[in-house]
Amino acid sequence: MESGGYARDAGIFSLDPTALIRAIDEEQIVDILRVSEHLGLPVVARAGGSNTGGAAITDGVMLLLDEEHFSWIETDEEQGRLRCGAAARHDRVQRSFARFGYHLPSDPSSGPLSRLGGNINTRASGPHALRNGAINRYVREIRLITADGTIVDTRHPLDVPRRIVGALRRLGRRIAADAPARARLEARRHSKWASGYELLALLDHADDPVRALPRLVTGSVGTLGIVTDAEIDGQRRDEGRAAVLLRFARDRDACAAALVLRDDAQAVEMVSSSTLELLREQVPELSAEGTGSLLIVEYSGPDAATEARQAVDRLPQASGVLARQVAVSEPQIAAIWRERKALLPMVRRLTGRVGVPYSVVNDVGVDAHRLPELLDGAEQVFARHRLPAAVYGHAGSGNLHLRPFFAPGDLETVASVAEEIYLLVTGLPGTITAEHGMGRLRAPFLELEWGSDITGYMRDLKSIFDPHDLLNPGVLFVPSSCRFRTHRWPTHPSLSGSR
Ligand SMILES: Cc1cc2nc3c(=O)[nH]c(=O)nc-3n(C[C@H](O)[C@H](O)[C@H](O)COP(=O)(O)OP(=O)(O)OC[C@H]3O[C@@H](n4cnc5c(N)ncnc54)[C@H](O)[C@@H]3O)c2cc1C
């Protein structure tokens, strides 16, 4: 069959689906799942296809939820809530909230590309995750179809099969009794990560595991079921906004300032000094307003302007700050964000001039206190391989986008750099994916991040919903023998050299 644009997502792998099926209702999805189970064929739901980790591709059945039938949106203004079909586009969901003064605070910059089903399944978030968290906080109810065609709807808890409820309860009890695993899960409660299942939900809802399901499904990259719709809580939009732009001589100073300023902030974004230098060298039209690394801090609410001014005053002269600018009007704020927002298109324009920014290690995260170590370590990896790199991201929550520029087709170096960066990050410790979500690219490192005990519990959860591993296999778990070197990652799917 002709797989057209469906052989790729926004990552580096490609696979040709055996079948591409567009479902118009849940009965069709149930049929597709049952036939696939009978034939032993994997099934992968695809939404906007903007996943960067190779989670929205398959050599089995690719299932598309027809937009006309699965993108309805019902509004509950009184409760500040929406119920949406899984194929609803992210930007449309935001527009529906905006009509009554709300928004979905989980705001990936891929809003124009992605859909609700994809956002939920990748645990999407954005710059405002610092204060508002990821989408797991906002998914109130969820409806999904498991591998054997069972419909599970958290709005009707009594209809959820007893087999599933009992198995979830038993898994929750086992984790609760495992003090070291429980402590490590608790330690991650407030950090930003999108790697694997949120097992903490089982501990928080020990008496009523159905309530854990919305959080368990967020970030599950299509491995627990096909999500058909969800109920999403919005948040009232704050009136008032202000932003501060700061330039620092050294990245280390910018990281230290991010820690001081992040408490009241909505977003703390950073661009490293070498990135700005690279951009200025390669894109002369970029105004050279100053050198050094860049920090943008945004505040919202009625006191935003005061908070922004106080934040600037809070930074001591010795903080290494070279320039400060406070913006309290919308045009001023837009001007401040321009340099940060210009970054992605510029990174794309650099392709071919300095190399190709393959999406490999693009959303790692650490505790924000350890950002300097992450920056130093990443710099050493890139220097060892003589690679220029763009480094920028959400400093307030310790989540950086690392975009090394590789020589076109140098896949050996791509694999080495990915391995070295993921080893660095998990050793700090940190997460292999803070916001883009899991996929083939990162699956070999899940266990390094969480340990064999927690990864084991994740496998147990998977087998409750999909005992034969037919829903998107290979995007979370790989056989423990499969590591980059020994298995010559990334050869299990074919690696395409064109991106
Ligand atoms: C330029 C760019 C910028 C980005 N910026 C951000 C960002 O700021 N923040 C962020 O979090 N991410 C970002 N991403 C990553 C990506 O856009 C997000 O992960 C997004 O949520 C994926 O949504 P999608 O609709 O494209 O899903 P897809 O890529 O189609 O699918 C993602 C995963 O969800 C599963 N899935 C999709 N629909 C369903 C369903 N109905 N049922 C079960 N499983 C399903 C798929 O099988 C797959 O595993 C960015 C990506 C790009 C290319």
XYZ file of C-alpha atoms and ligand atoms in Angstrom:
552
model
C 0.000 0.000 0.000
C 1.015 3.654 -0.346
C 1.856 4.992 3.105
C 2.231 8.556 1.835
C 3.223 10.900 4.662
C 2.384 8.309 7.297
C 5.726 6.487 7.251
C 7.280 9.300 9.327
C 6.420 11.423 12.319
C 8.602 14.378 13.348
C 11.357 12.036 14.535
C 14.155 10.266 12.704
C 12.666 6.830 12.074
C 10.474 5.598 9.285
C 8.244 2.543 8.976
C 5.705 1.626 6.324
C 2.323 0.681 7.771
C 0.806 -2.587 6.541
C -2.622 -0.952 6.567
C -3.894 2.581 7.005
C -7.464 2.717 8.285
C -9.635 5.741 9.010
C -12.343 4.903 11.572
C -15.562 6.873 11.730
C -17.011 5.393 14.916
C -16.118 3.310 17.953
C -17.657 0.114 16.532
C -15.151 0.274 13.686
C -12.291 0.758 16.146
C -13.440 -2.274 18.135
C -13.588 -4.342 14.911
C -10.136 -3.179 13.824
C -8.672 -4.071 17.230
C -10.301 -7.518 17.267
C -9.177 -8.378 13.736
C -5.661 -7.107 14.456
C -5.532 -9.140 17.657
C -6.605 -12.207 15.693
C -3.882 -11.602 13.092
C -1.275 -10.587 15.686
C -0.802 -7.183 14.020
C 0.237 -4.107 16.040
C -2.155 -1.137 16.035
C -0.990 2.450 16.352
C -3.307 5.447 16.612
C -2.011 8.530 14.899
C -3.209 12.080 15.539
C -1.201 15.068 14.199
C 1.967 12.990 13.629
C 4.190 15.610 15.338
C 5.758 13.181 17.834
C 9.542 13.553 17.818
C 10.430 10.141 19.250
C 9.120 7.732 16.619
C 5.914 6.856 18.521
C 3.416 7.697 15.772
C 4.655 5.216 13.158
C 4.168 1.478 12.657
C 4.698 -1.451 10.352
C 1.316 -2.767 11.504
C -2.090 -1.088 11.343
C -2.114 2.686 11.477
C -5.427 3.906 12.844
C -6.647 7.414 12.093
C -9.660 8.814 13.929
C -11.734 10.534 11.276
C -11.723 14.266 11.940
C -15.344 14.799 11.003
C -16.529 12.192 13.507
C -13.986 12.502 16.306
C -13.340 16.218 16.658
C -16.579 17.395 18.239
C -16.296 19.755 21.209
C -18.934 20.212 23.921
C -18.593 23.211 26.195
C -19.434 23.448 29.895
C -18.815 27.133 30.616
C -20.123 26.963 34.143
C -17.517 24.376 35.131
C -14.823 25.812 32.850
C -14.555 22.471 31.076
C -14.718 20.899 27.614
C -15.519 17.422 26.417
C -13.772 16.739 23.102
C -13.287 14.009 20.543
C -9.668 12.811 20.399
C -9.135 14.123 16.852
C -9.869 17.749 17.886
C -6.958 19.998 16.955
C -5.112 21.567 19.877
C -5.593 25.117 18.614
C -9.350 24.554 18.227
C -9.530 23.316 21.810
C -7.750 26.513 22.921
C -10.114 28.682 20.846
C -13.135 26.948 22.400
C -11.808 27.674 25.889
C -10.951 31.269 24.928
C -14.588 31.960 24.039
C -15.456 31.955 27.737
C -12.198 33.416 29.066
C -10.409 30.118 29.788
C -7.428 28.273 28.328
C -5.746 24.896 28.535
C -2.500 25.782 30.337
C -0.707 22.825 28.765
C 0.277 24.697 25.601
C 2.777 22.899 23.365
C 4.334 25.054 20.674
C 3.107 22.372 18.261
C -0.450 23.653 18.851
C -1.152 24.137 15.138
C 0.101 20.607 14.322
C -1.192 18.425 17.114
C -4.505 16.989 18.304
C -5.972 16.249 21.692
C -5.441 12.453 21.432
C -1.753 13.056 20.709
C -1.405 15.717 23.435
C -2.877 13.368 26.040
C -0.827 10.386 24.945
C 2.455 12.317 25.037
C 1.732 14.175 28.293
C 2.185 17.413 26.403
C 3.187 20.674 28.015
C 4.895 23.919 27.116
C 6.660 26.979 28.507
C 3.875 27.509 31.054
C 4.370 24.059 32.609
C 6.524 25.784 35.213
C 3.470 26.976 37.107
C 0.697 24.946 35.489
C 2.138 21.493 34.897
C 1.454 19.185 31.973
C -1.827 17.966 30.490
C -2.160 15.182 33.091
C -3.424 17.873 35.499
C -6.306 18.774 33.210
C -7.623 15.439 31.899
C -10.637 14.887 34.113
C -12.308 11.925 32.426
C -11.213 9.659 29.612
C -12.786 7.130 27.275
C -10.601 4.508 25.649
C -10.816 1.161 23.918
C -8.368 -1.480 25.130
C -6.554 -4.024 22.935
C -9.336 -6.631 23.137
C -12.014 -4.078 22.191
C -13.282 -3.320 25.730
C -14.606 0.222 26.165
C -13.396 1.844 29.377
C -15.047 5.138 30.304
C -14.115 6.743 33.620
C -17.441 8.631 33.670
C -19.105 5.263 34.202
C -16.877 3.619 36.800
C -19.323 0.802 37.529
C -19.072 -0.304 33.892
C -15.287 -0.606 33.978
C -14.617 -4.380 33.962
C -13.922 -5.777 37.437
C -10.895 -7.594 36.018
C -9.273 -4.240 35.198
C -10.255 -2.551 38.469
C -9.003 -5.514 40.530
C -5.702 -5.715 38.646
C -5.112 -1.967 39.042
C -5.844 -2.182 42.761
C -3.403 -5.082 43.208
C -0.683 -3.273 41.257
C -1.210 -0.139 43.367
C -0.855 -2.206 46.563
C 2.382 -3.814 45.360
C 3.890 -0.432 44.564
C 2.677 1.018 47.878
C 4.423 -1.834 49.711
C 7.712 -1.225 47.873
C 9.158 1.653 49.908
C 12.233 2.417 47.726
C 10.185 2.500 44.495
C 7.471 4.575 46.164
C 10.056 7.081 47.408
C 11.545 7.465 43.919
C 8.098 7.986 42.405
C 7.272 10.588 45.070
C 10.539 12.395 44.396
C 9.362 13.002 40.833
C 5.886 14.249 41.774
C 6.558 17.910 41.008
C 9.140 17.588 38.265
C 8.523 17.803 34.542
C 8.754 14.460 32.753
C 6.928 12.595 29.999
C 8.696 9.228 30.182
C 6.372 6.327 30.869
C 3.281 5.827 33.004
C 2.405 8.045 35.957
C 2.251 5.243 38.543
C 1.819 7.764 41.351
C -1.812 8.023 40.247
C -2.346 4.457 41.503
C -1.037 5.455 44.930
C -3.149 8.608 45.027
C -6.316 6.651 44.164
C -5.628 3.403 45.987
C -9.293 3.013 46.989
C -10.748 3.899 43.613
C -8.281 2.986 40.846
C -10.669 4.039 38.067
C -9.923 7.636 39.137
C -6.247 6.942 38.379
C -6.959 6.148 34.740
C -6.926 9.658 33.224
C -3.421 10.229 34.620
C -2.218 6.720 33.727
C -3.239 7.193 30.107
C -1.570 10.607 29.726
C 1.916 9.931 28.387
C 1.123 6.316 27.498
C 1.872 6.897 23.760
C -1.030 4.756 22.625
C 0.099 1.651 24.530
C -2.912 1.259 26.859
C -5.804 1.886 24.501
C -7.254 4.006 21.743
C -8.542 7.225 23.304
C -11.780 8.343 21.661
C -12.692 11.322 23.833
C -11.830 13.144 27.042
C -13.148 15.749 29.412
C -10.653 18.552 29.958
C -10.553 21.150 32.731
C -9.558 24.630 31.664
C -8.139 27.467 33.703
C -9.403 31.044 33.797
C -7.097 33.312 31.841
C -5.223 35.780 34.013
C -5.744 39.437 33.221
C -2.442 41.261 32.979
C 0.948 40.154 31.745
C 4.525 41.356 32.032
C 7.899 40.058 30.942
C 11.536 40.620 31.749
C 14.464 40.123 29.409
C 17.883 39.608 30.929
C 21.263 39.053 29.321
C 24.091 37.332 31.152
C 27.784 36.972 30.454
C 27.721 33.253 31.196
C 25.092 30.500 30.929
C 25.863 29.540 34.517
C 24.702 33.018 35.660
C 21.499 32.697 33.648
C 20.794 29.318 35.307
C 21.365 30.809 38.773
C 19.014 33.706 37.982
C 16.364 31.289 36.694
C 16.319 29.685 40.156
C 15.884 33.057 41.866
C 13.156 34.277 39.532
C 11.060 31.204 38.873
C 8.967 31.203 42.059
C 6.297 33.674 40.966
C 6.858 33.315 37.227
C 4.652 31.721 34.581
C 7.592 30.891 32.326
C 11.399 31.157 32.494
C 12.992 30.587 29.107
C 16.673 30.504 28.274
C 18.834 30.637 25.136
C 22.502 29.738 25.646
C 25.230 32.191 24.697
C 26.839 29.849 22.153
C 23.446 29.407 20.477
C 22.998 33.150 20.076
C 26.567 33.452 18.818
C 25.923 30.708 16.262
C 22.709 32.339 15.139
C 24.381 35.721 14.723
C 27.232 34.224 12.731
C 24.907 32.352 10.429
C 21.981 34.746 10.221
C 23.433 38.244 9.896
C 20.010 39.869 9.757
C 19.489 38.937 13.419
C 20.001 42.218 15.241
C 23.032 42.024 17.507
C 21.375 43.720 20.461
C 23.765 42.184 22.893
C 25.925 39.198 23.650
C 25.752 36.512 26.288
C 22.929 34.182 27.192
C 19.328 35.249 27.257
C 16.686 34.727 29.927
C 13.034 35.676 29.466
C 10.767 35.590 32.494
C 7.024 36.014 32.155
C 4.531 36.965 34.872
C 0.759 37.023 34.714
C -2.114 38.242 36.858
C -3.171 41.646 38.170
C 0.239 42.175 39.874
C 2.322 41.052 36.911
C 3.993 44.427 36.274
C 4.963 44.859 39.939
C 6.237 41.284 40.134
C 8.356 41.807 37.013
C 9.921 45.007 38.379
C 10.564 43.426 41.774
C 12.137 40.417 40.104
C 14.674 42.605 38.347
C 15.475 44.369 41.614
C 15.916 41.019 43.340
C 18.910 40.180 41.175
C 22.076 41.414 42.852
C 24.610 43.407 40.804
C 27.022 40.494 41.218
C 24.662 38.133 39.387
C 26.506 38.568 36.097
C 23.584 40.349 34.477
C 24.650 42.507 31.508
C 21.298 44.025 30.525
C 17.768 44.156 31.934
C 14.560 45.190 30.268
C 11.016 45.101 31.691
C 7.993 44.945 29.362
C 4.509 45.696 30.663
C 2.560 46.438 27.471
C 1.564 43.759 24.963
C 3.729 45.198 22.119
C 6.739 45.377 24.456
C 6.128 41.813 25.619
C 5.818 40.590 22.028
C 9.118 42.299 21.200
C 10.819 40.541 24.112
C 9.610 37.115 23.000
C 10.666 37.725 19.385
C 14.237 36.480 19.802
C 13.142 33.284 21.588
C 10.363 32.591 19.109
C 12.609 33.275 16.103
C 14.803 30.455 17.248
C 13.021 27.437 15.786
C 12.710 28.841 12.256
C 16.354 29.905 12.469
C 17.437 26.448 13.585
C 15.632 25.123 10.521
C 17.336 27.696 8.291
C 20.739 26.614 9.575
C 20.091 23.162 8.164
C 22.525 22.600 5.335
C 24.722 25.519 6.361
C 26.092 23.984 9.548
C 24.397 20.591 9.511
C 21.109 18.824 10.124
C 19.337 19.173 13.502
C 18.010 15.593 13.680
C 15.426 15.324 16.456
C 17.357 13.080 18.814
C 18.002 14.557 22.258
C 15.641 17.454 21.993
C 13.772 17.659 25.287
C 15.834 16.349 28.170
C 15.183 17.564 31.709
C 16.871 17.746 35.105
C 16.172 19.392 38.439
C 16.711 23.080 37.606
C 19.510 23.225 40.220
C 21.511 20.852 38.022
C 21.140 22.786 34.777
C 24.770 24.020 34.816
C 25.953 20.400 34.989
C 23.661 19.446 32.124
C 24.898 22.382 30.036
C 28.578 21.608 30.763
C 28.130 17.896 30.082
C 26.237 18.458 26.839
C 28.823 20.968 25.691
C 31.552 18.374 26.260
C 29.647 15.772 24.223
C 29.143 18.202 21.348
C 32.785 19.357 21.510
C 34.013 15.740 21.453
C 32.082 15.181 18.235
C 32.933 18.682 16.891
C 29.270 19.558 16.514
C 27.785 23.036 16.677
C 24.517 22.976 18.634
C 21.537 25.120 19.526
C 20.624 24.912 23.229
C 17.530 26.633 24.549
C 14.390 25.910 26.508
C 12.437 26.046 29.701
C 15.148 26.792 32.264
C 12.659 27.334 35.094
C 11.603 23.695 34.960
C 15.033 22.318 34.021
C 13.911 21.286 30.530
C 16.283 22.085 27.669
C 16.069 21.559 23.935
C 19.432 20.309 22.668
C 19.717 20.541 18.878
C 23.194 19.475 17.686
C 23.792 19.932 13.949
C 25.012 16.708 12.368
C 26.656 16.184 9.000
C 23.881 14.933 6.687
C 23.644 11.143 6.830
C 26.195 10.730 9.648
C 23.965 8.343 11.525
C 26.837 6.771 13.431
C 27.430 10.106 15.192
C 23.689 10.615 15.696
C 23.533 7.318 17.598
C 26.680 8.046 19.640
C 25.503 11.516 20.657
C 22.057 10.261 21.622
C 23.568 7.555 23.777
C 26.040 9.897 25.462
C 23.449 12.584 26.193
C 20.868 10.153 27.552
C 23.516 8.546 29.773
C 24.548 11.990 31.001
C 20.967 13.027 31.747
C 19.875 9.845 33.495
C 23.063 9.994 35.584
C 22.371 13.506 36.923
C 19.559 12.209 37.470
C 17.057 13.548 34.998
C 14.564 12.579 32.363
C 15.123 11.468 28.791
C 11.961 13.342 27.782
C 10.475 16.208 29.752
C 7.706 17.128 27.344
C 7.718 15.482 23.874
C 7.004 11.993 25.161
C 8.320 8.490 24.624
C 8.987 6.636 21.382
C 11.400 4.225 19.715
C 14.204 6.742 20.049
C 14.079 6.812 23.836
C 12.701 3.374 24.739
C 16.174 1.803 25.255
C 16.772 4.351 28.057
C 13.514 4.141 29.999
C 14.952 1.636 32.451
C 18.073 3.734 32.984
C 15.833 6.596 34.042
C 13.404 4.738 36.298
C 15.277 1.565 37.354
C 14.263 -2.026 36.703
C 11.700 -2.158 39.563
C 9.595 0.826 38.408
C 9.950 -0.151 34.748
C 8.732 -3.614 35.812
C 5.607 -2.080 37.380
C 5.050 -0.127 34.172
C 5.214 -3.374 32.197
C 2.678 -4.900 34.592
C 0.328 -1.985 33.980
C 0.706 -2.415 30.223
C -0.201 -6.091 30.435
C -3.477 -5.294 32.248
C -4.677 -3.413 29.166
C -2.735 -5.104 26.384
C -1.423 -8.547 27.416
C -0.232 -9.468 23.906
C 1.671 -6.189 23.354
C -0.247 -5.180 20.249
C -0.837 -1.505 21.033
C 2.183 0.443 19.781
C 4.891 -2.081 20.756
C 8.494 -0.877 21.036
C 7.803 2.725 22.029
C 8.114 2.253 25.786
C 9.781 -1.066 26.441
C 12.468 -2.889 24.511
C 14.059 -6.203 25.438
C 16.653 -5.533 28.138
C 19.405 -6.771 25.792
C 18.587 -3.981 23.345
C 20.993 -1.085 23.775
C 22.341 1.298 21.206
C 25.713 -0.364 20.768
C 24.858 -4.024 20.891
C 21.711 -3.643 18.850
C 23.179 -1.012 16.553
C 20.454 1.458 17.430
C 18.653 2.784 15.506
C 18.309 -0.143 13.187
C 15.150 -1.830 14.475
C 13.052 0.646 12.524
C 14.853 1.948 9.461
C 16.549 5.263 10.012
C 15.841 7.830 7.389
C 18.592 10.309 6.640
C 16.420 13.012 5.191
C 15.508 15.031 8.276
C 7.915 21.827 15.941
C 7.479 20.993 17.114
C 7.305 21.612 18.344
C 6.893 20.852 19.451
N 6.700 21.476 20.632
C 6.240 20.778 21.695
C 6.000 21.426 22.936
O 6.173 22.627 23.101
N 5.532 20.659 23.956
C 5.289 19.321 23.820
O 4.839 18.683 24.772
N 5.523 18.682 22.657
C 5.981 19.372 21.595
N 6.219 18.723 20.416
C 5.989 17.271 20.313
C 4.551 16.913 19.815
O 4.016 17.949 19.051
C 3.621 16.645 20.980
O 4.071 15.499 21.635
C 2.149 16.460 20.605
O 1.391 16.342 21.798
C 1.868 15.253 19.708
O 0.534 15.357 19.254
P 0.076 14.745 17.851
O -1.358 15.052 17.704
O 0.953 15.226 16.768
O 0.266 13.209 18.124
P 0.973 12.069 17.248
O 2.379 12.458 16.963
O 0.124 11.681 16.121
O 0.952 10.881 18.301
C 1.684 10.951 19.493
C 1.464 9.668 20.296
O 0.108 9.636 20.742
C -0.531 8.437 20.310
N -1.922 8.773 20.000
C -2.373 9.771 19.228
N -3.722 9.780 19.219
C -4.125 8.755 20.006
C -5.392 8.240 20.398
N -6.530 8.780 19.978
N -5.411 7.163 21.216
C -4.268 6.587 21.647
N -3.052 7.030 21.306
C -2.981 8.106 20.505
C 0.252 7.990 19.099
O 0.141 6.594 18.902
C 1.655 8.404 19.471
O 2.218 7.420 20.289
C 6.663 19.449 19.304
C 6.845 18.842 18.061
C 7.257 19.591 16.983
C 7.437 18.896 15.669
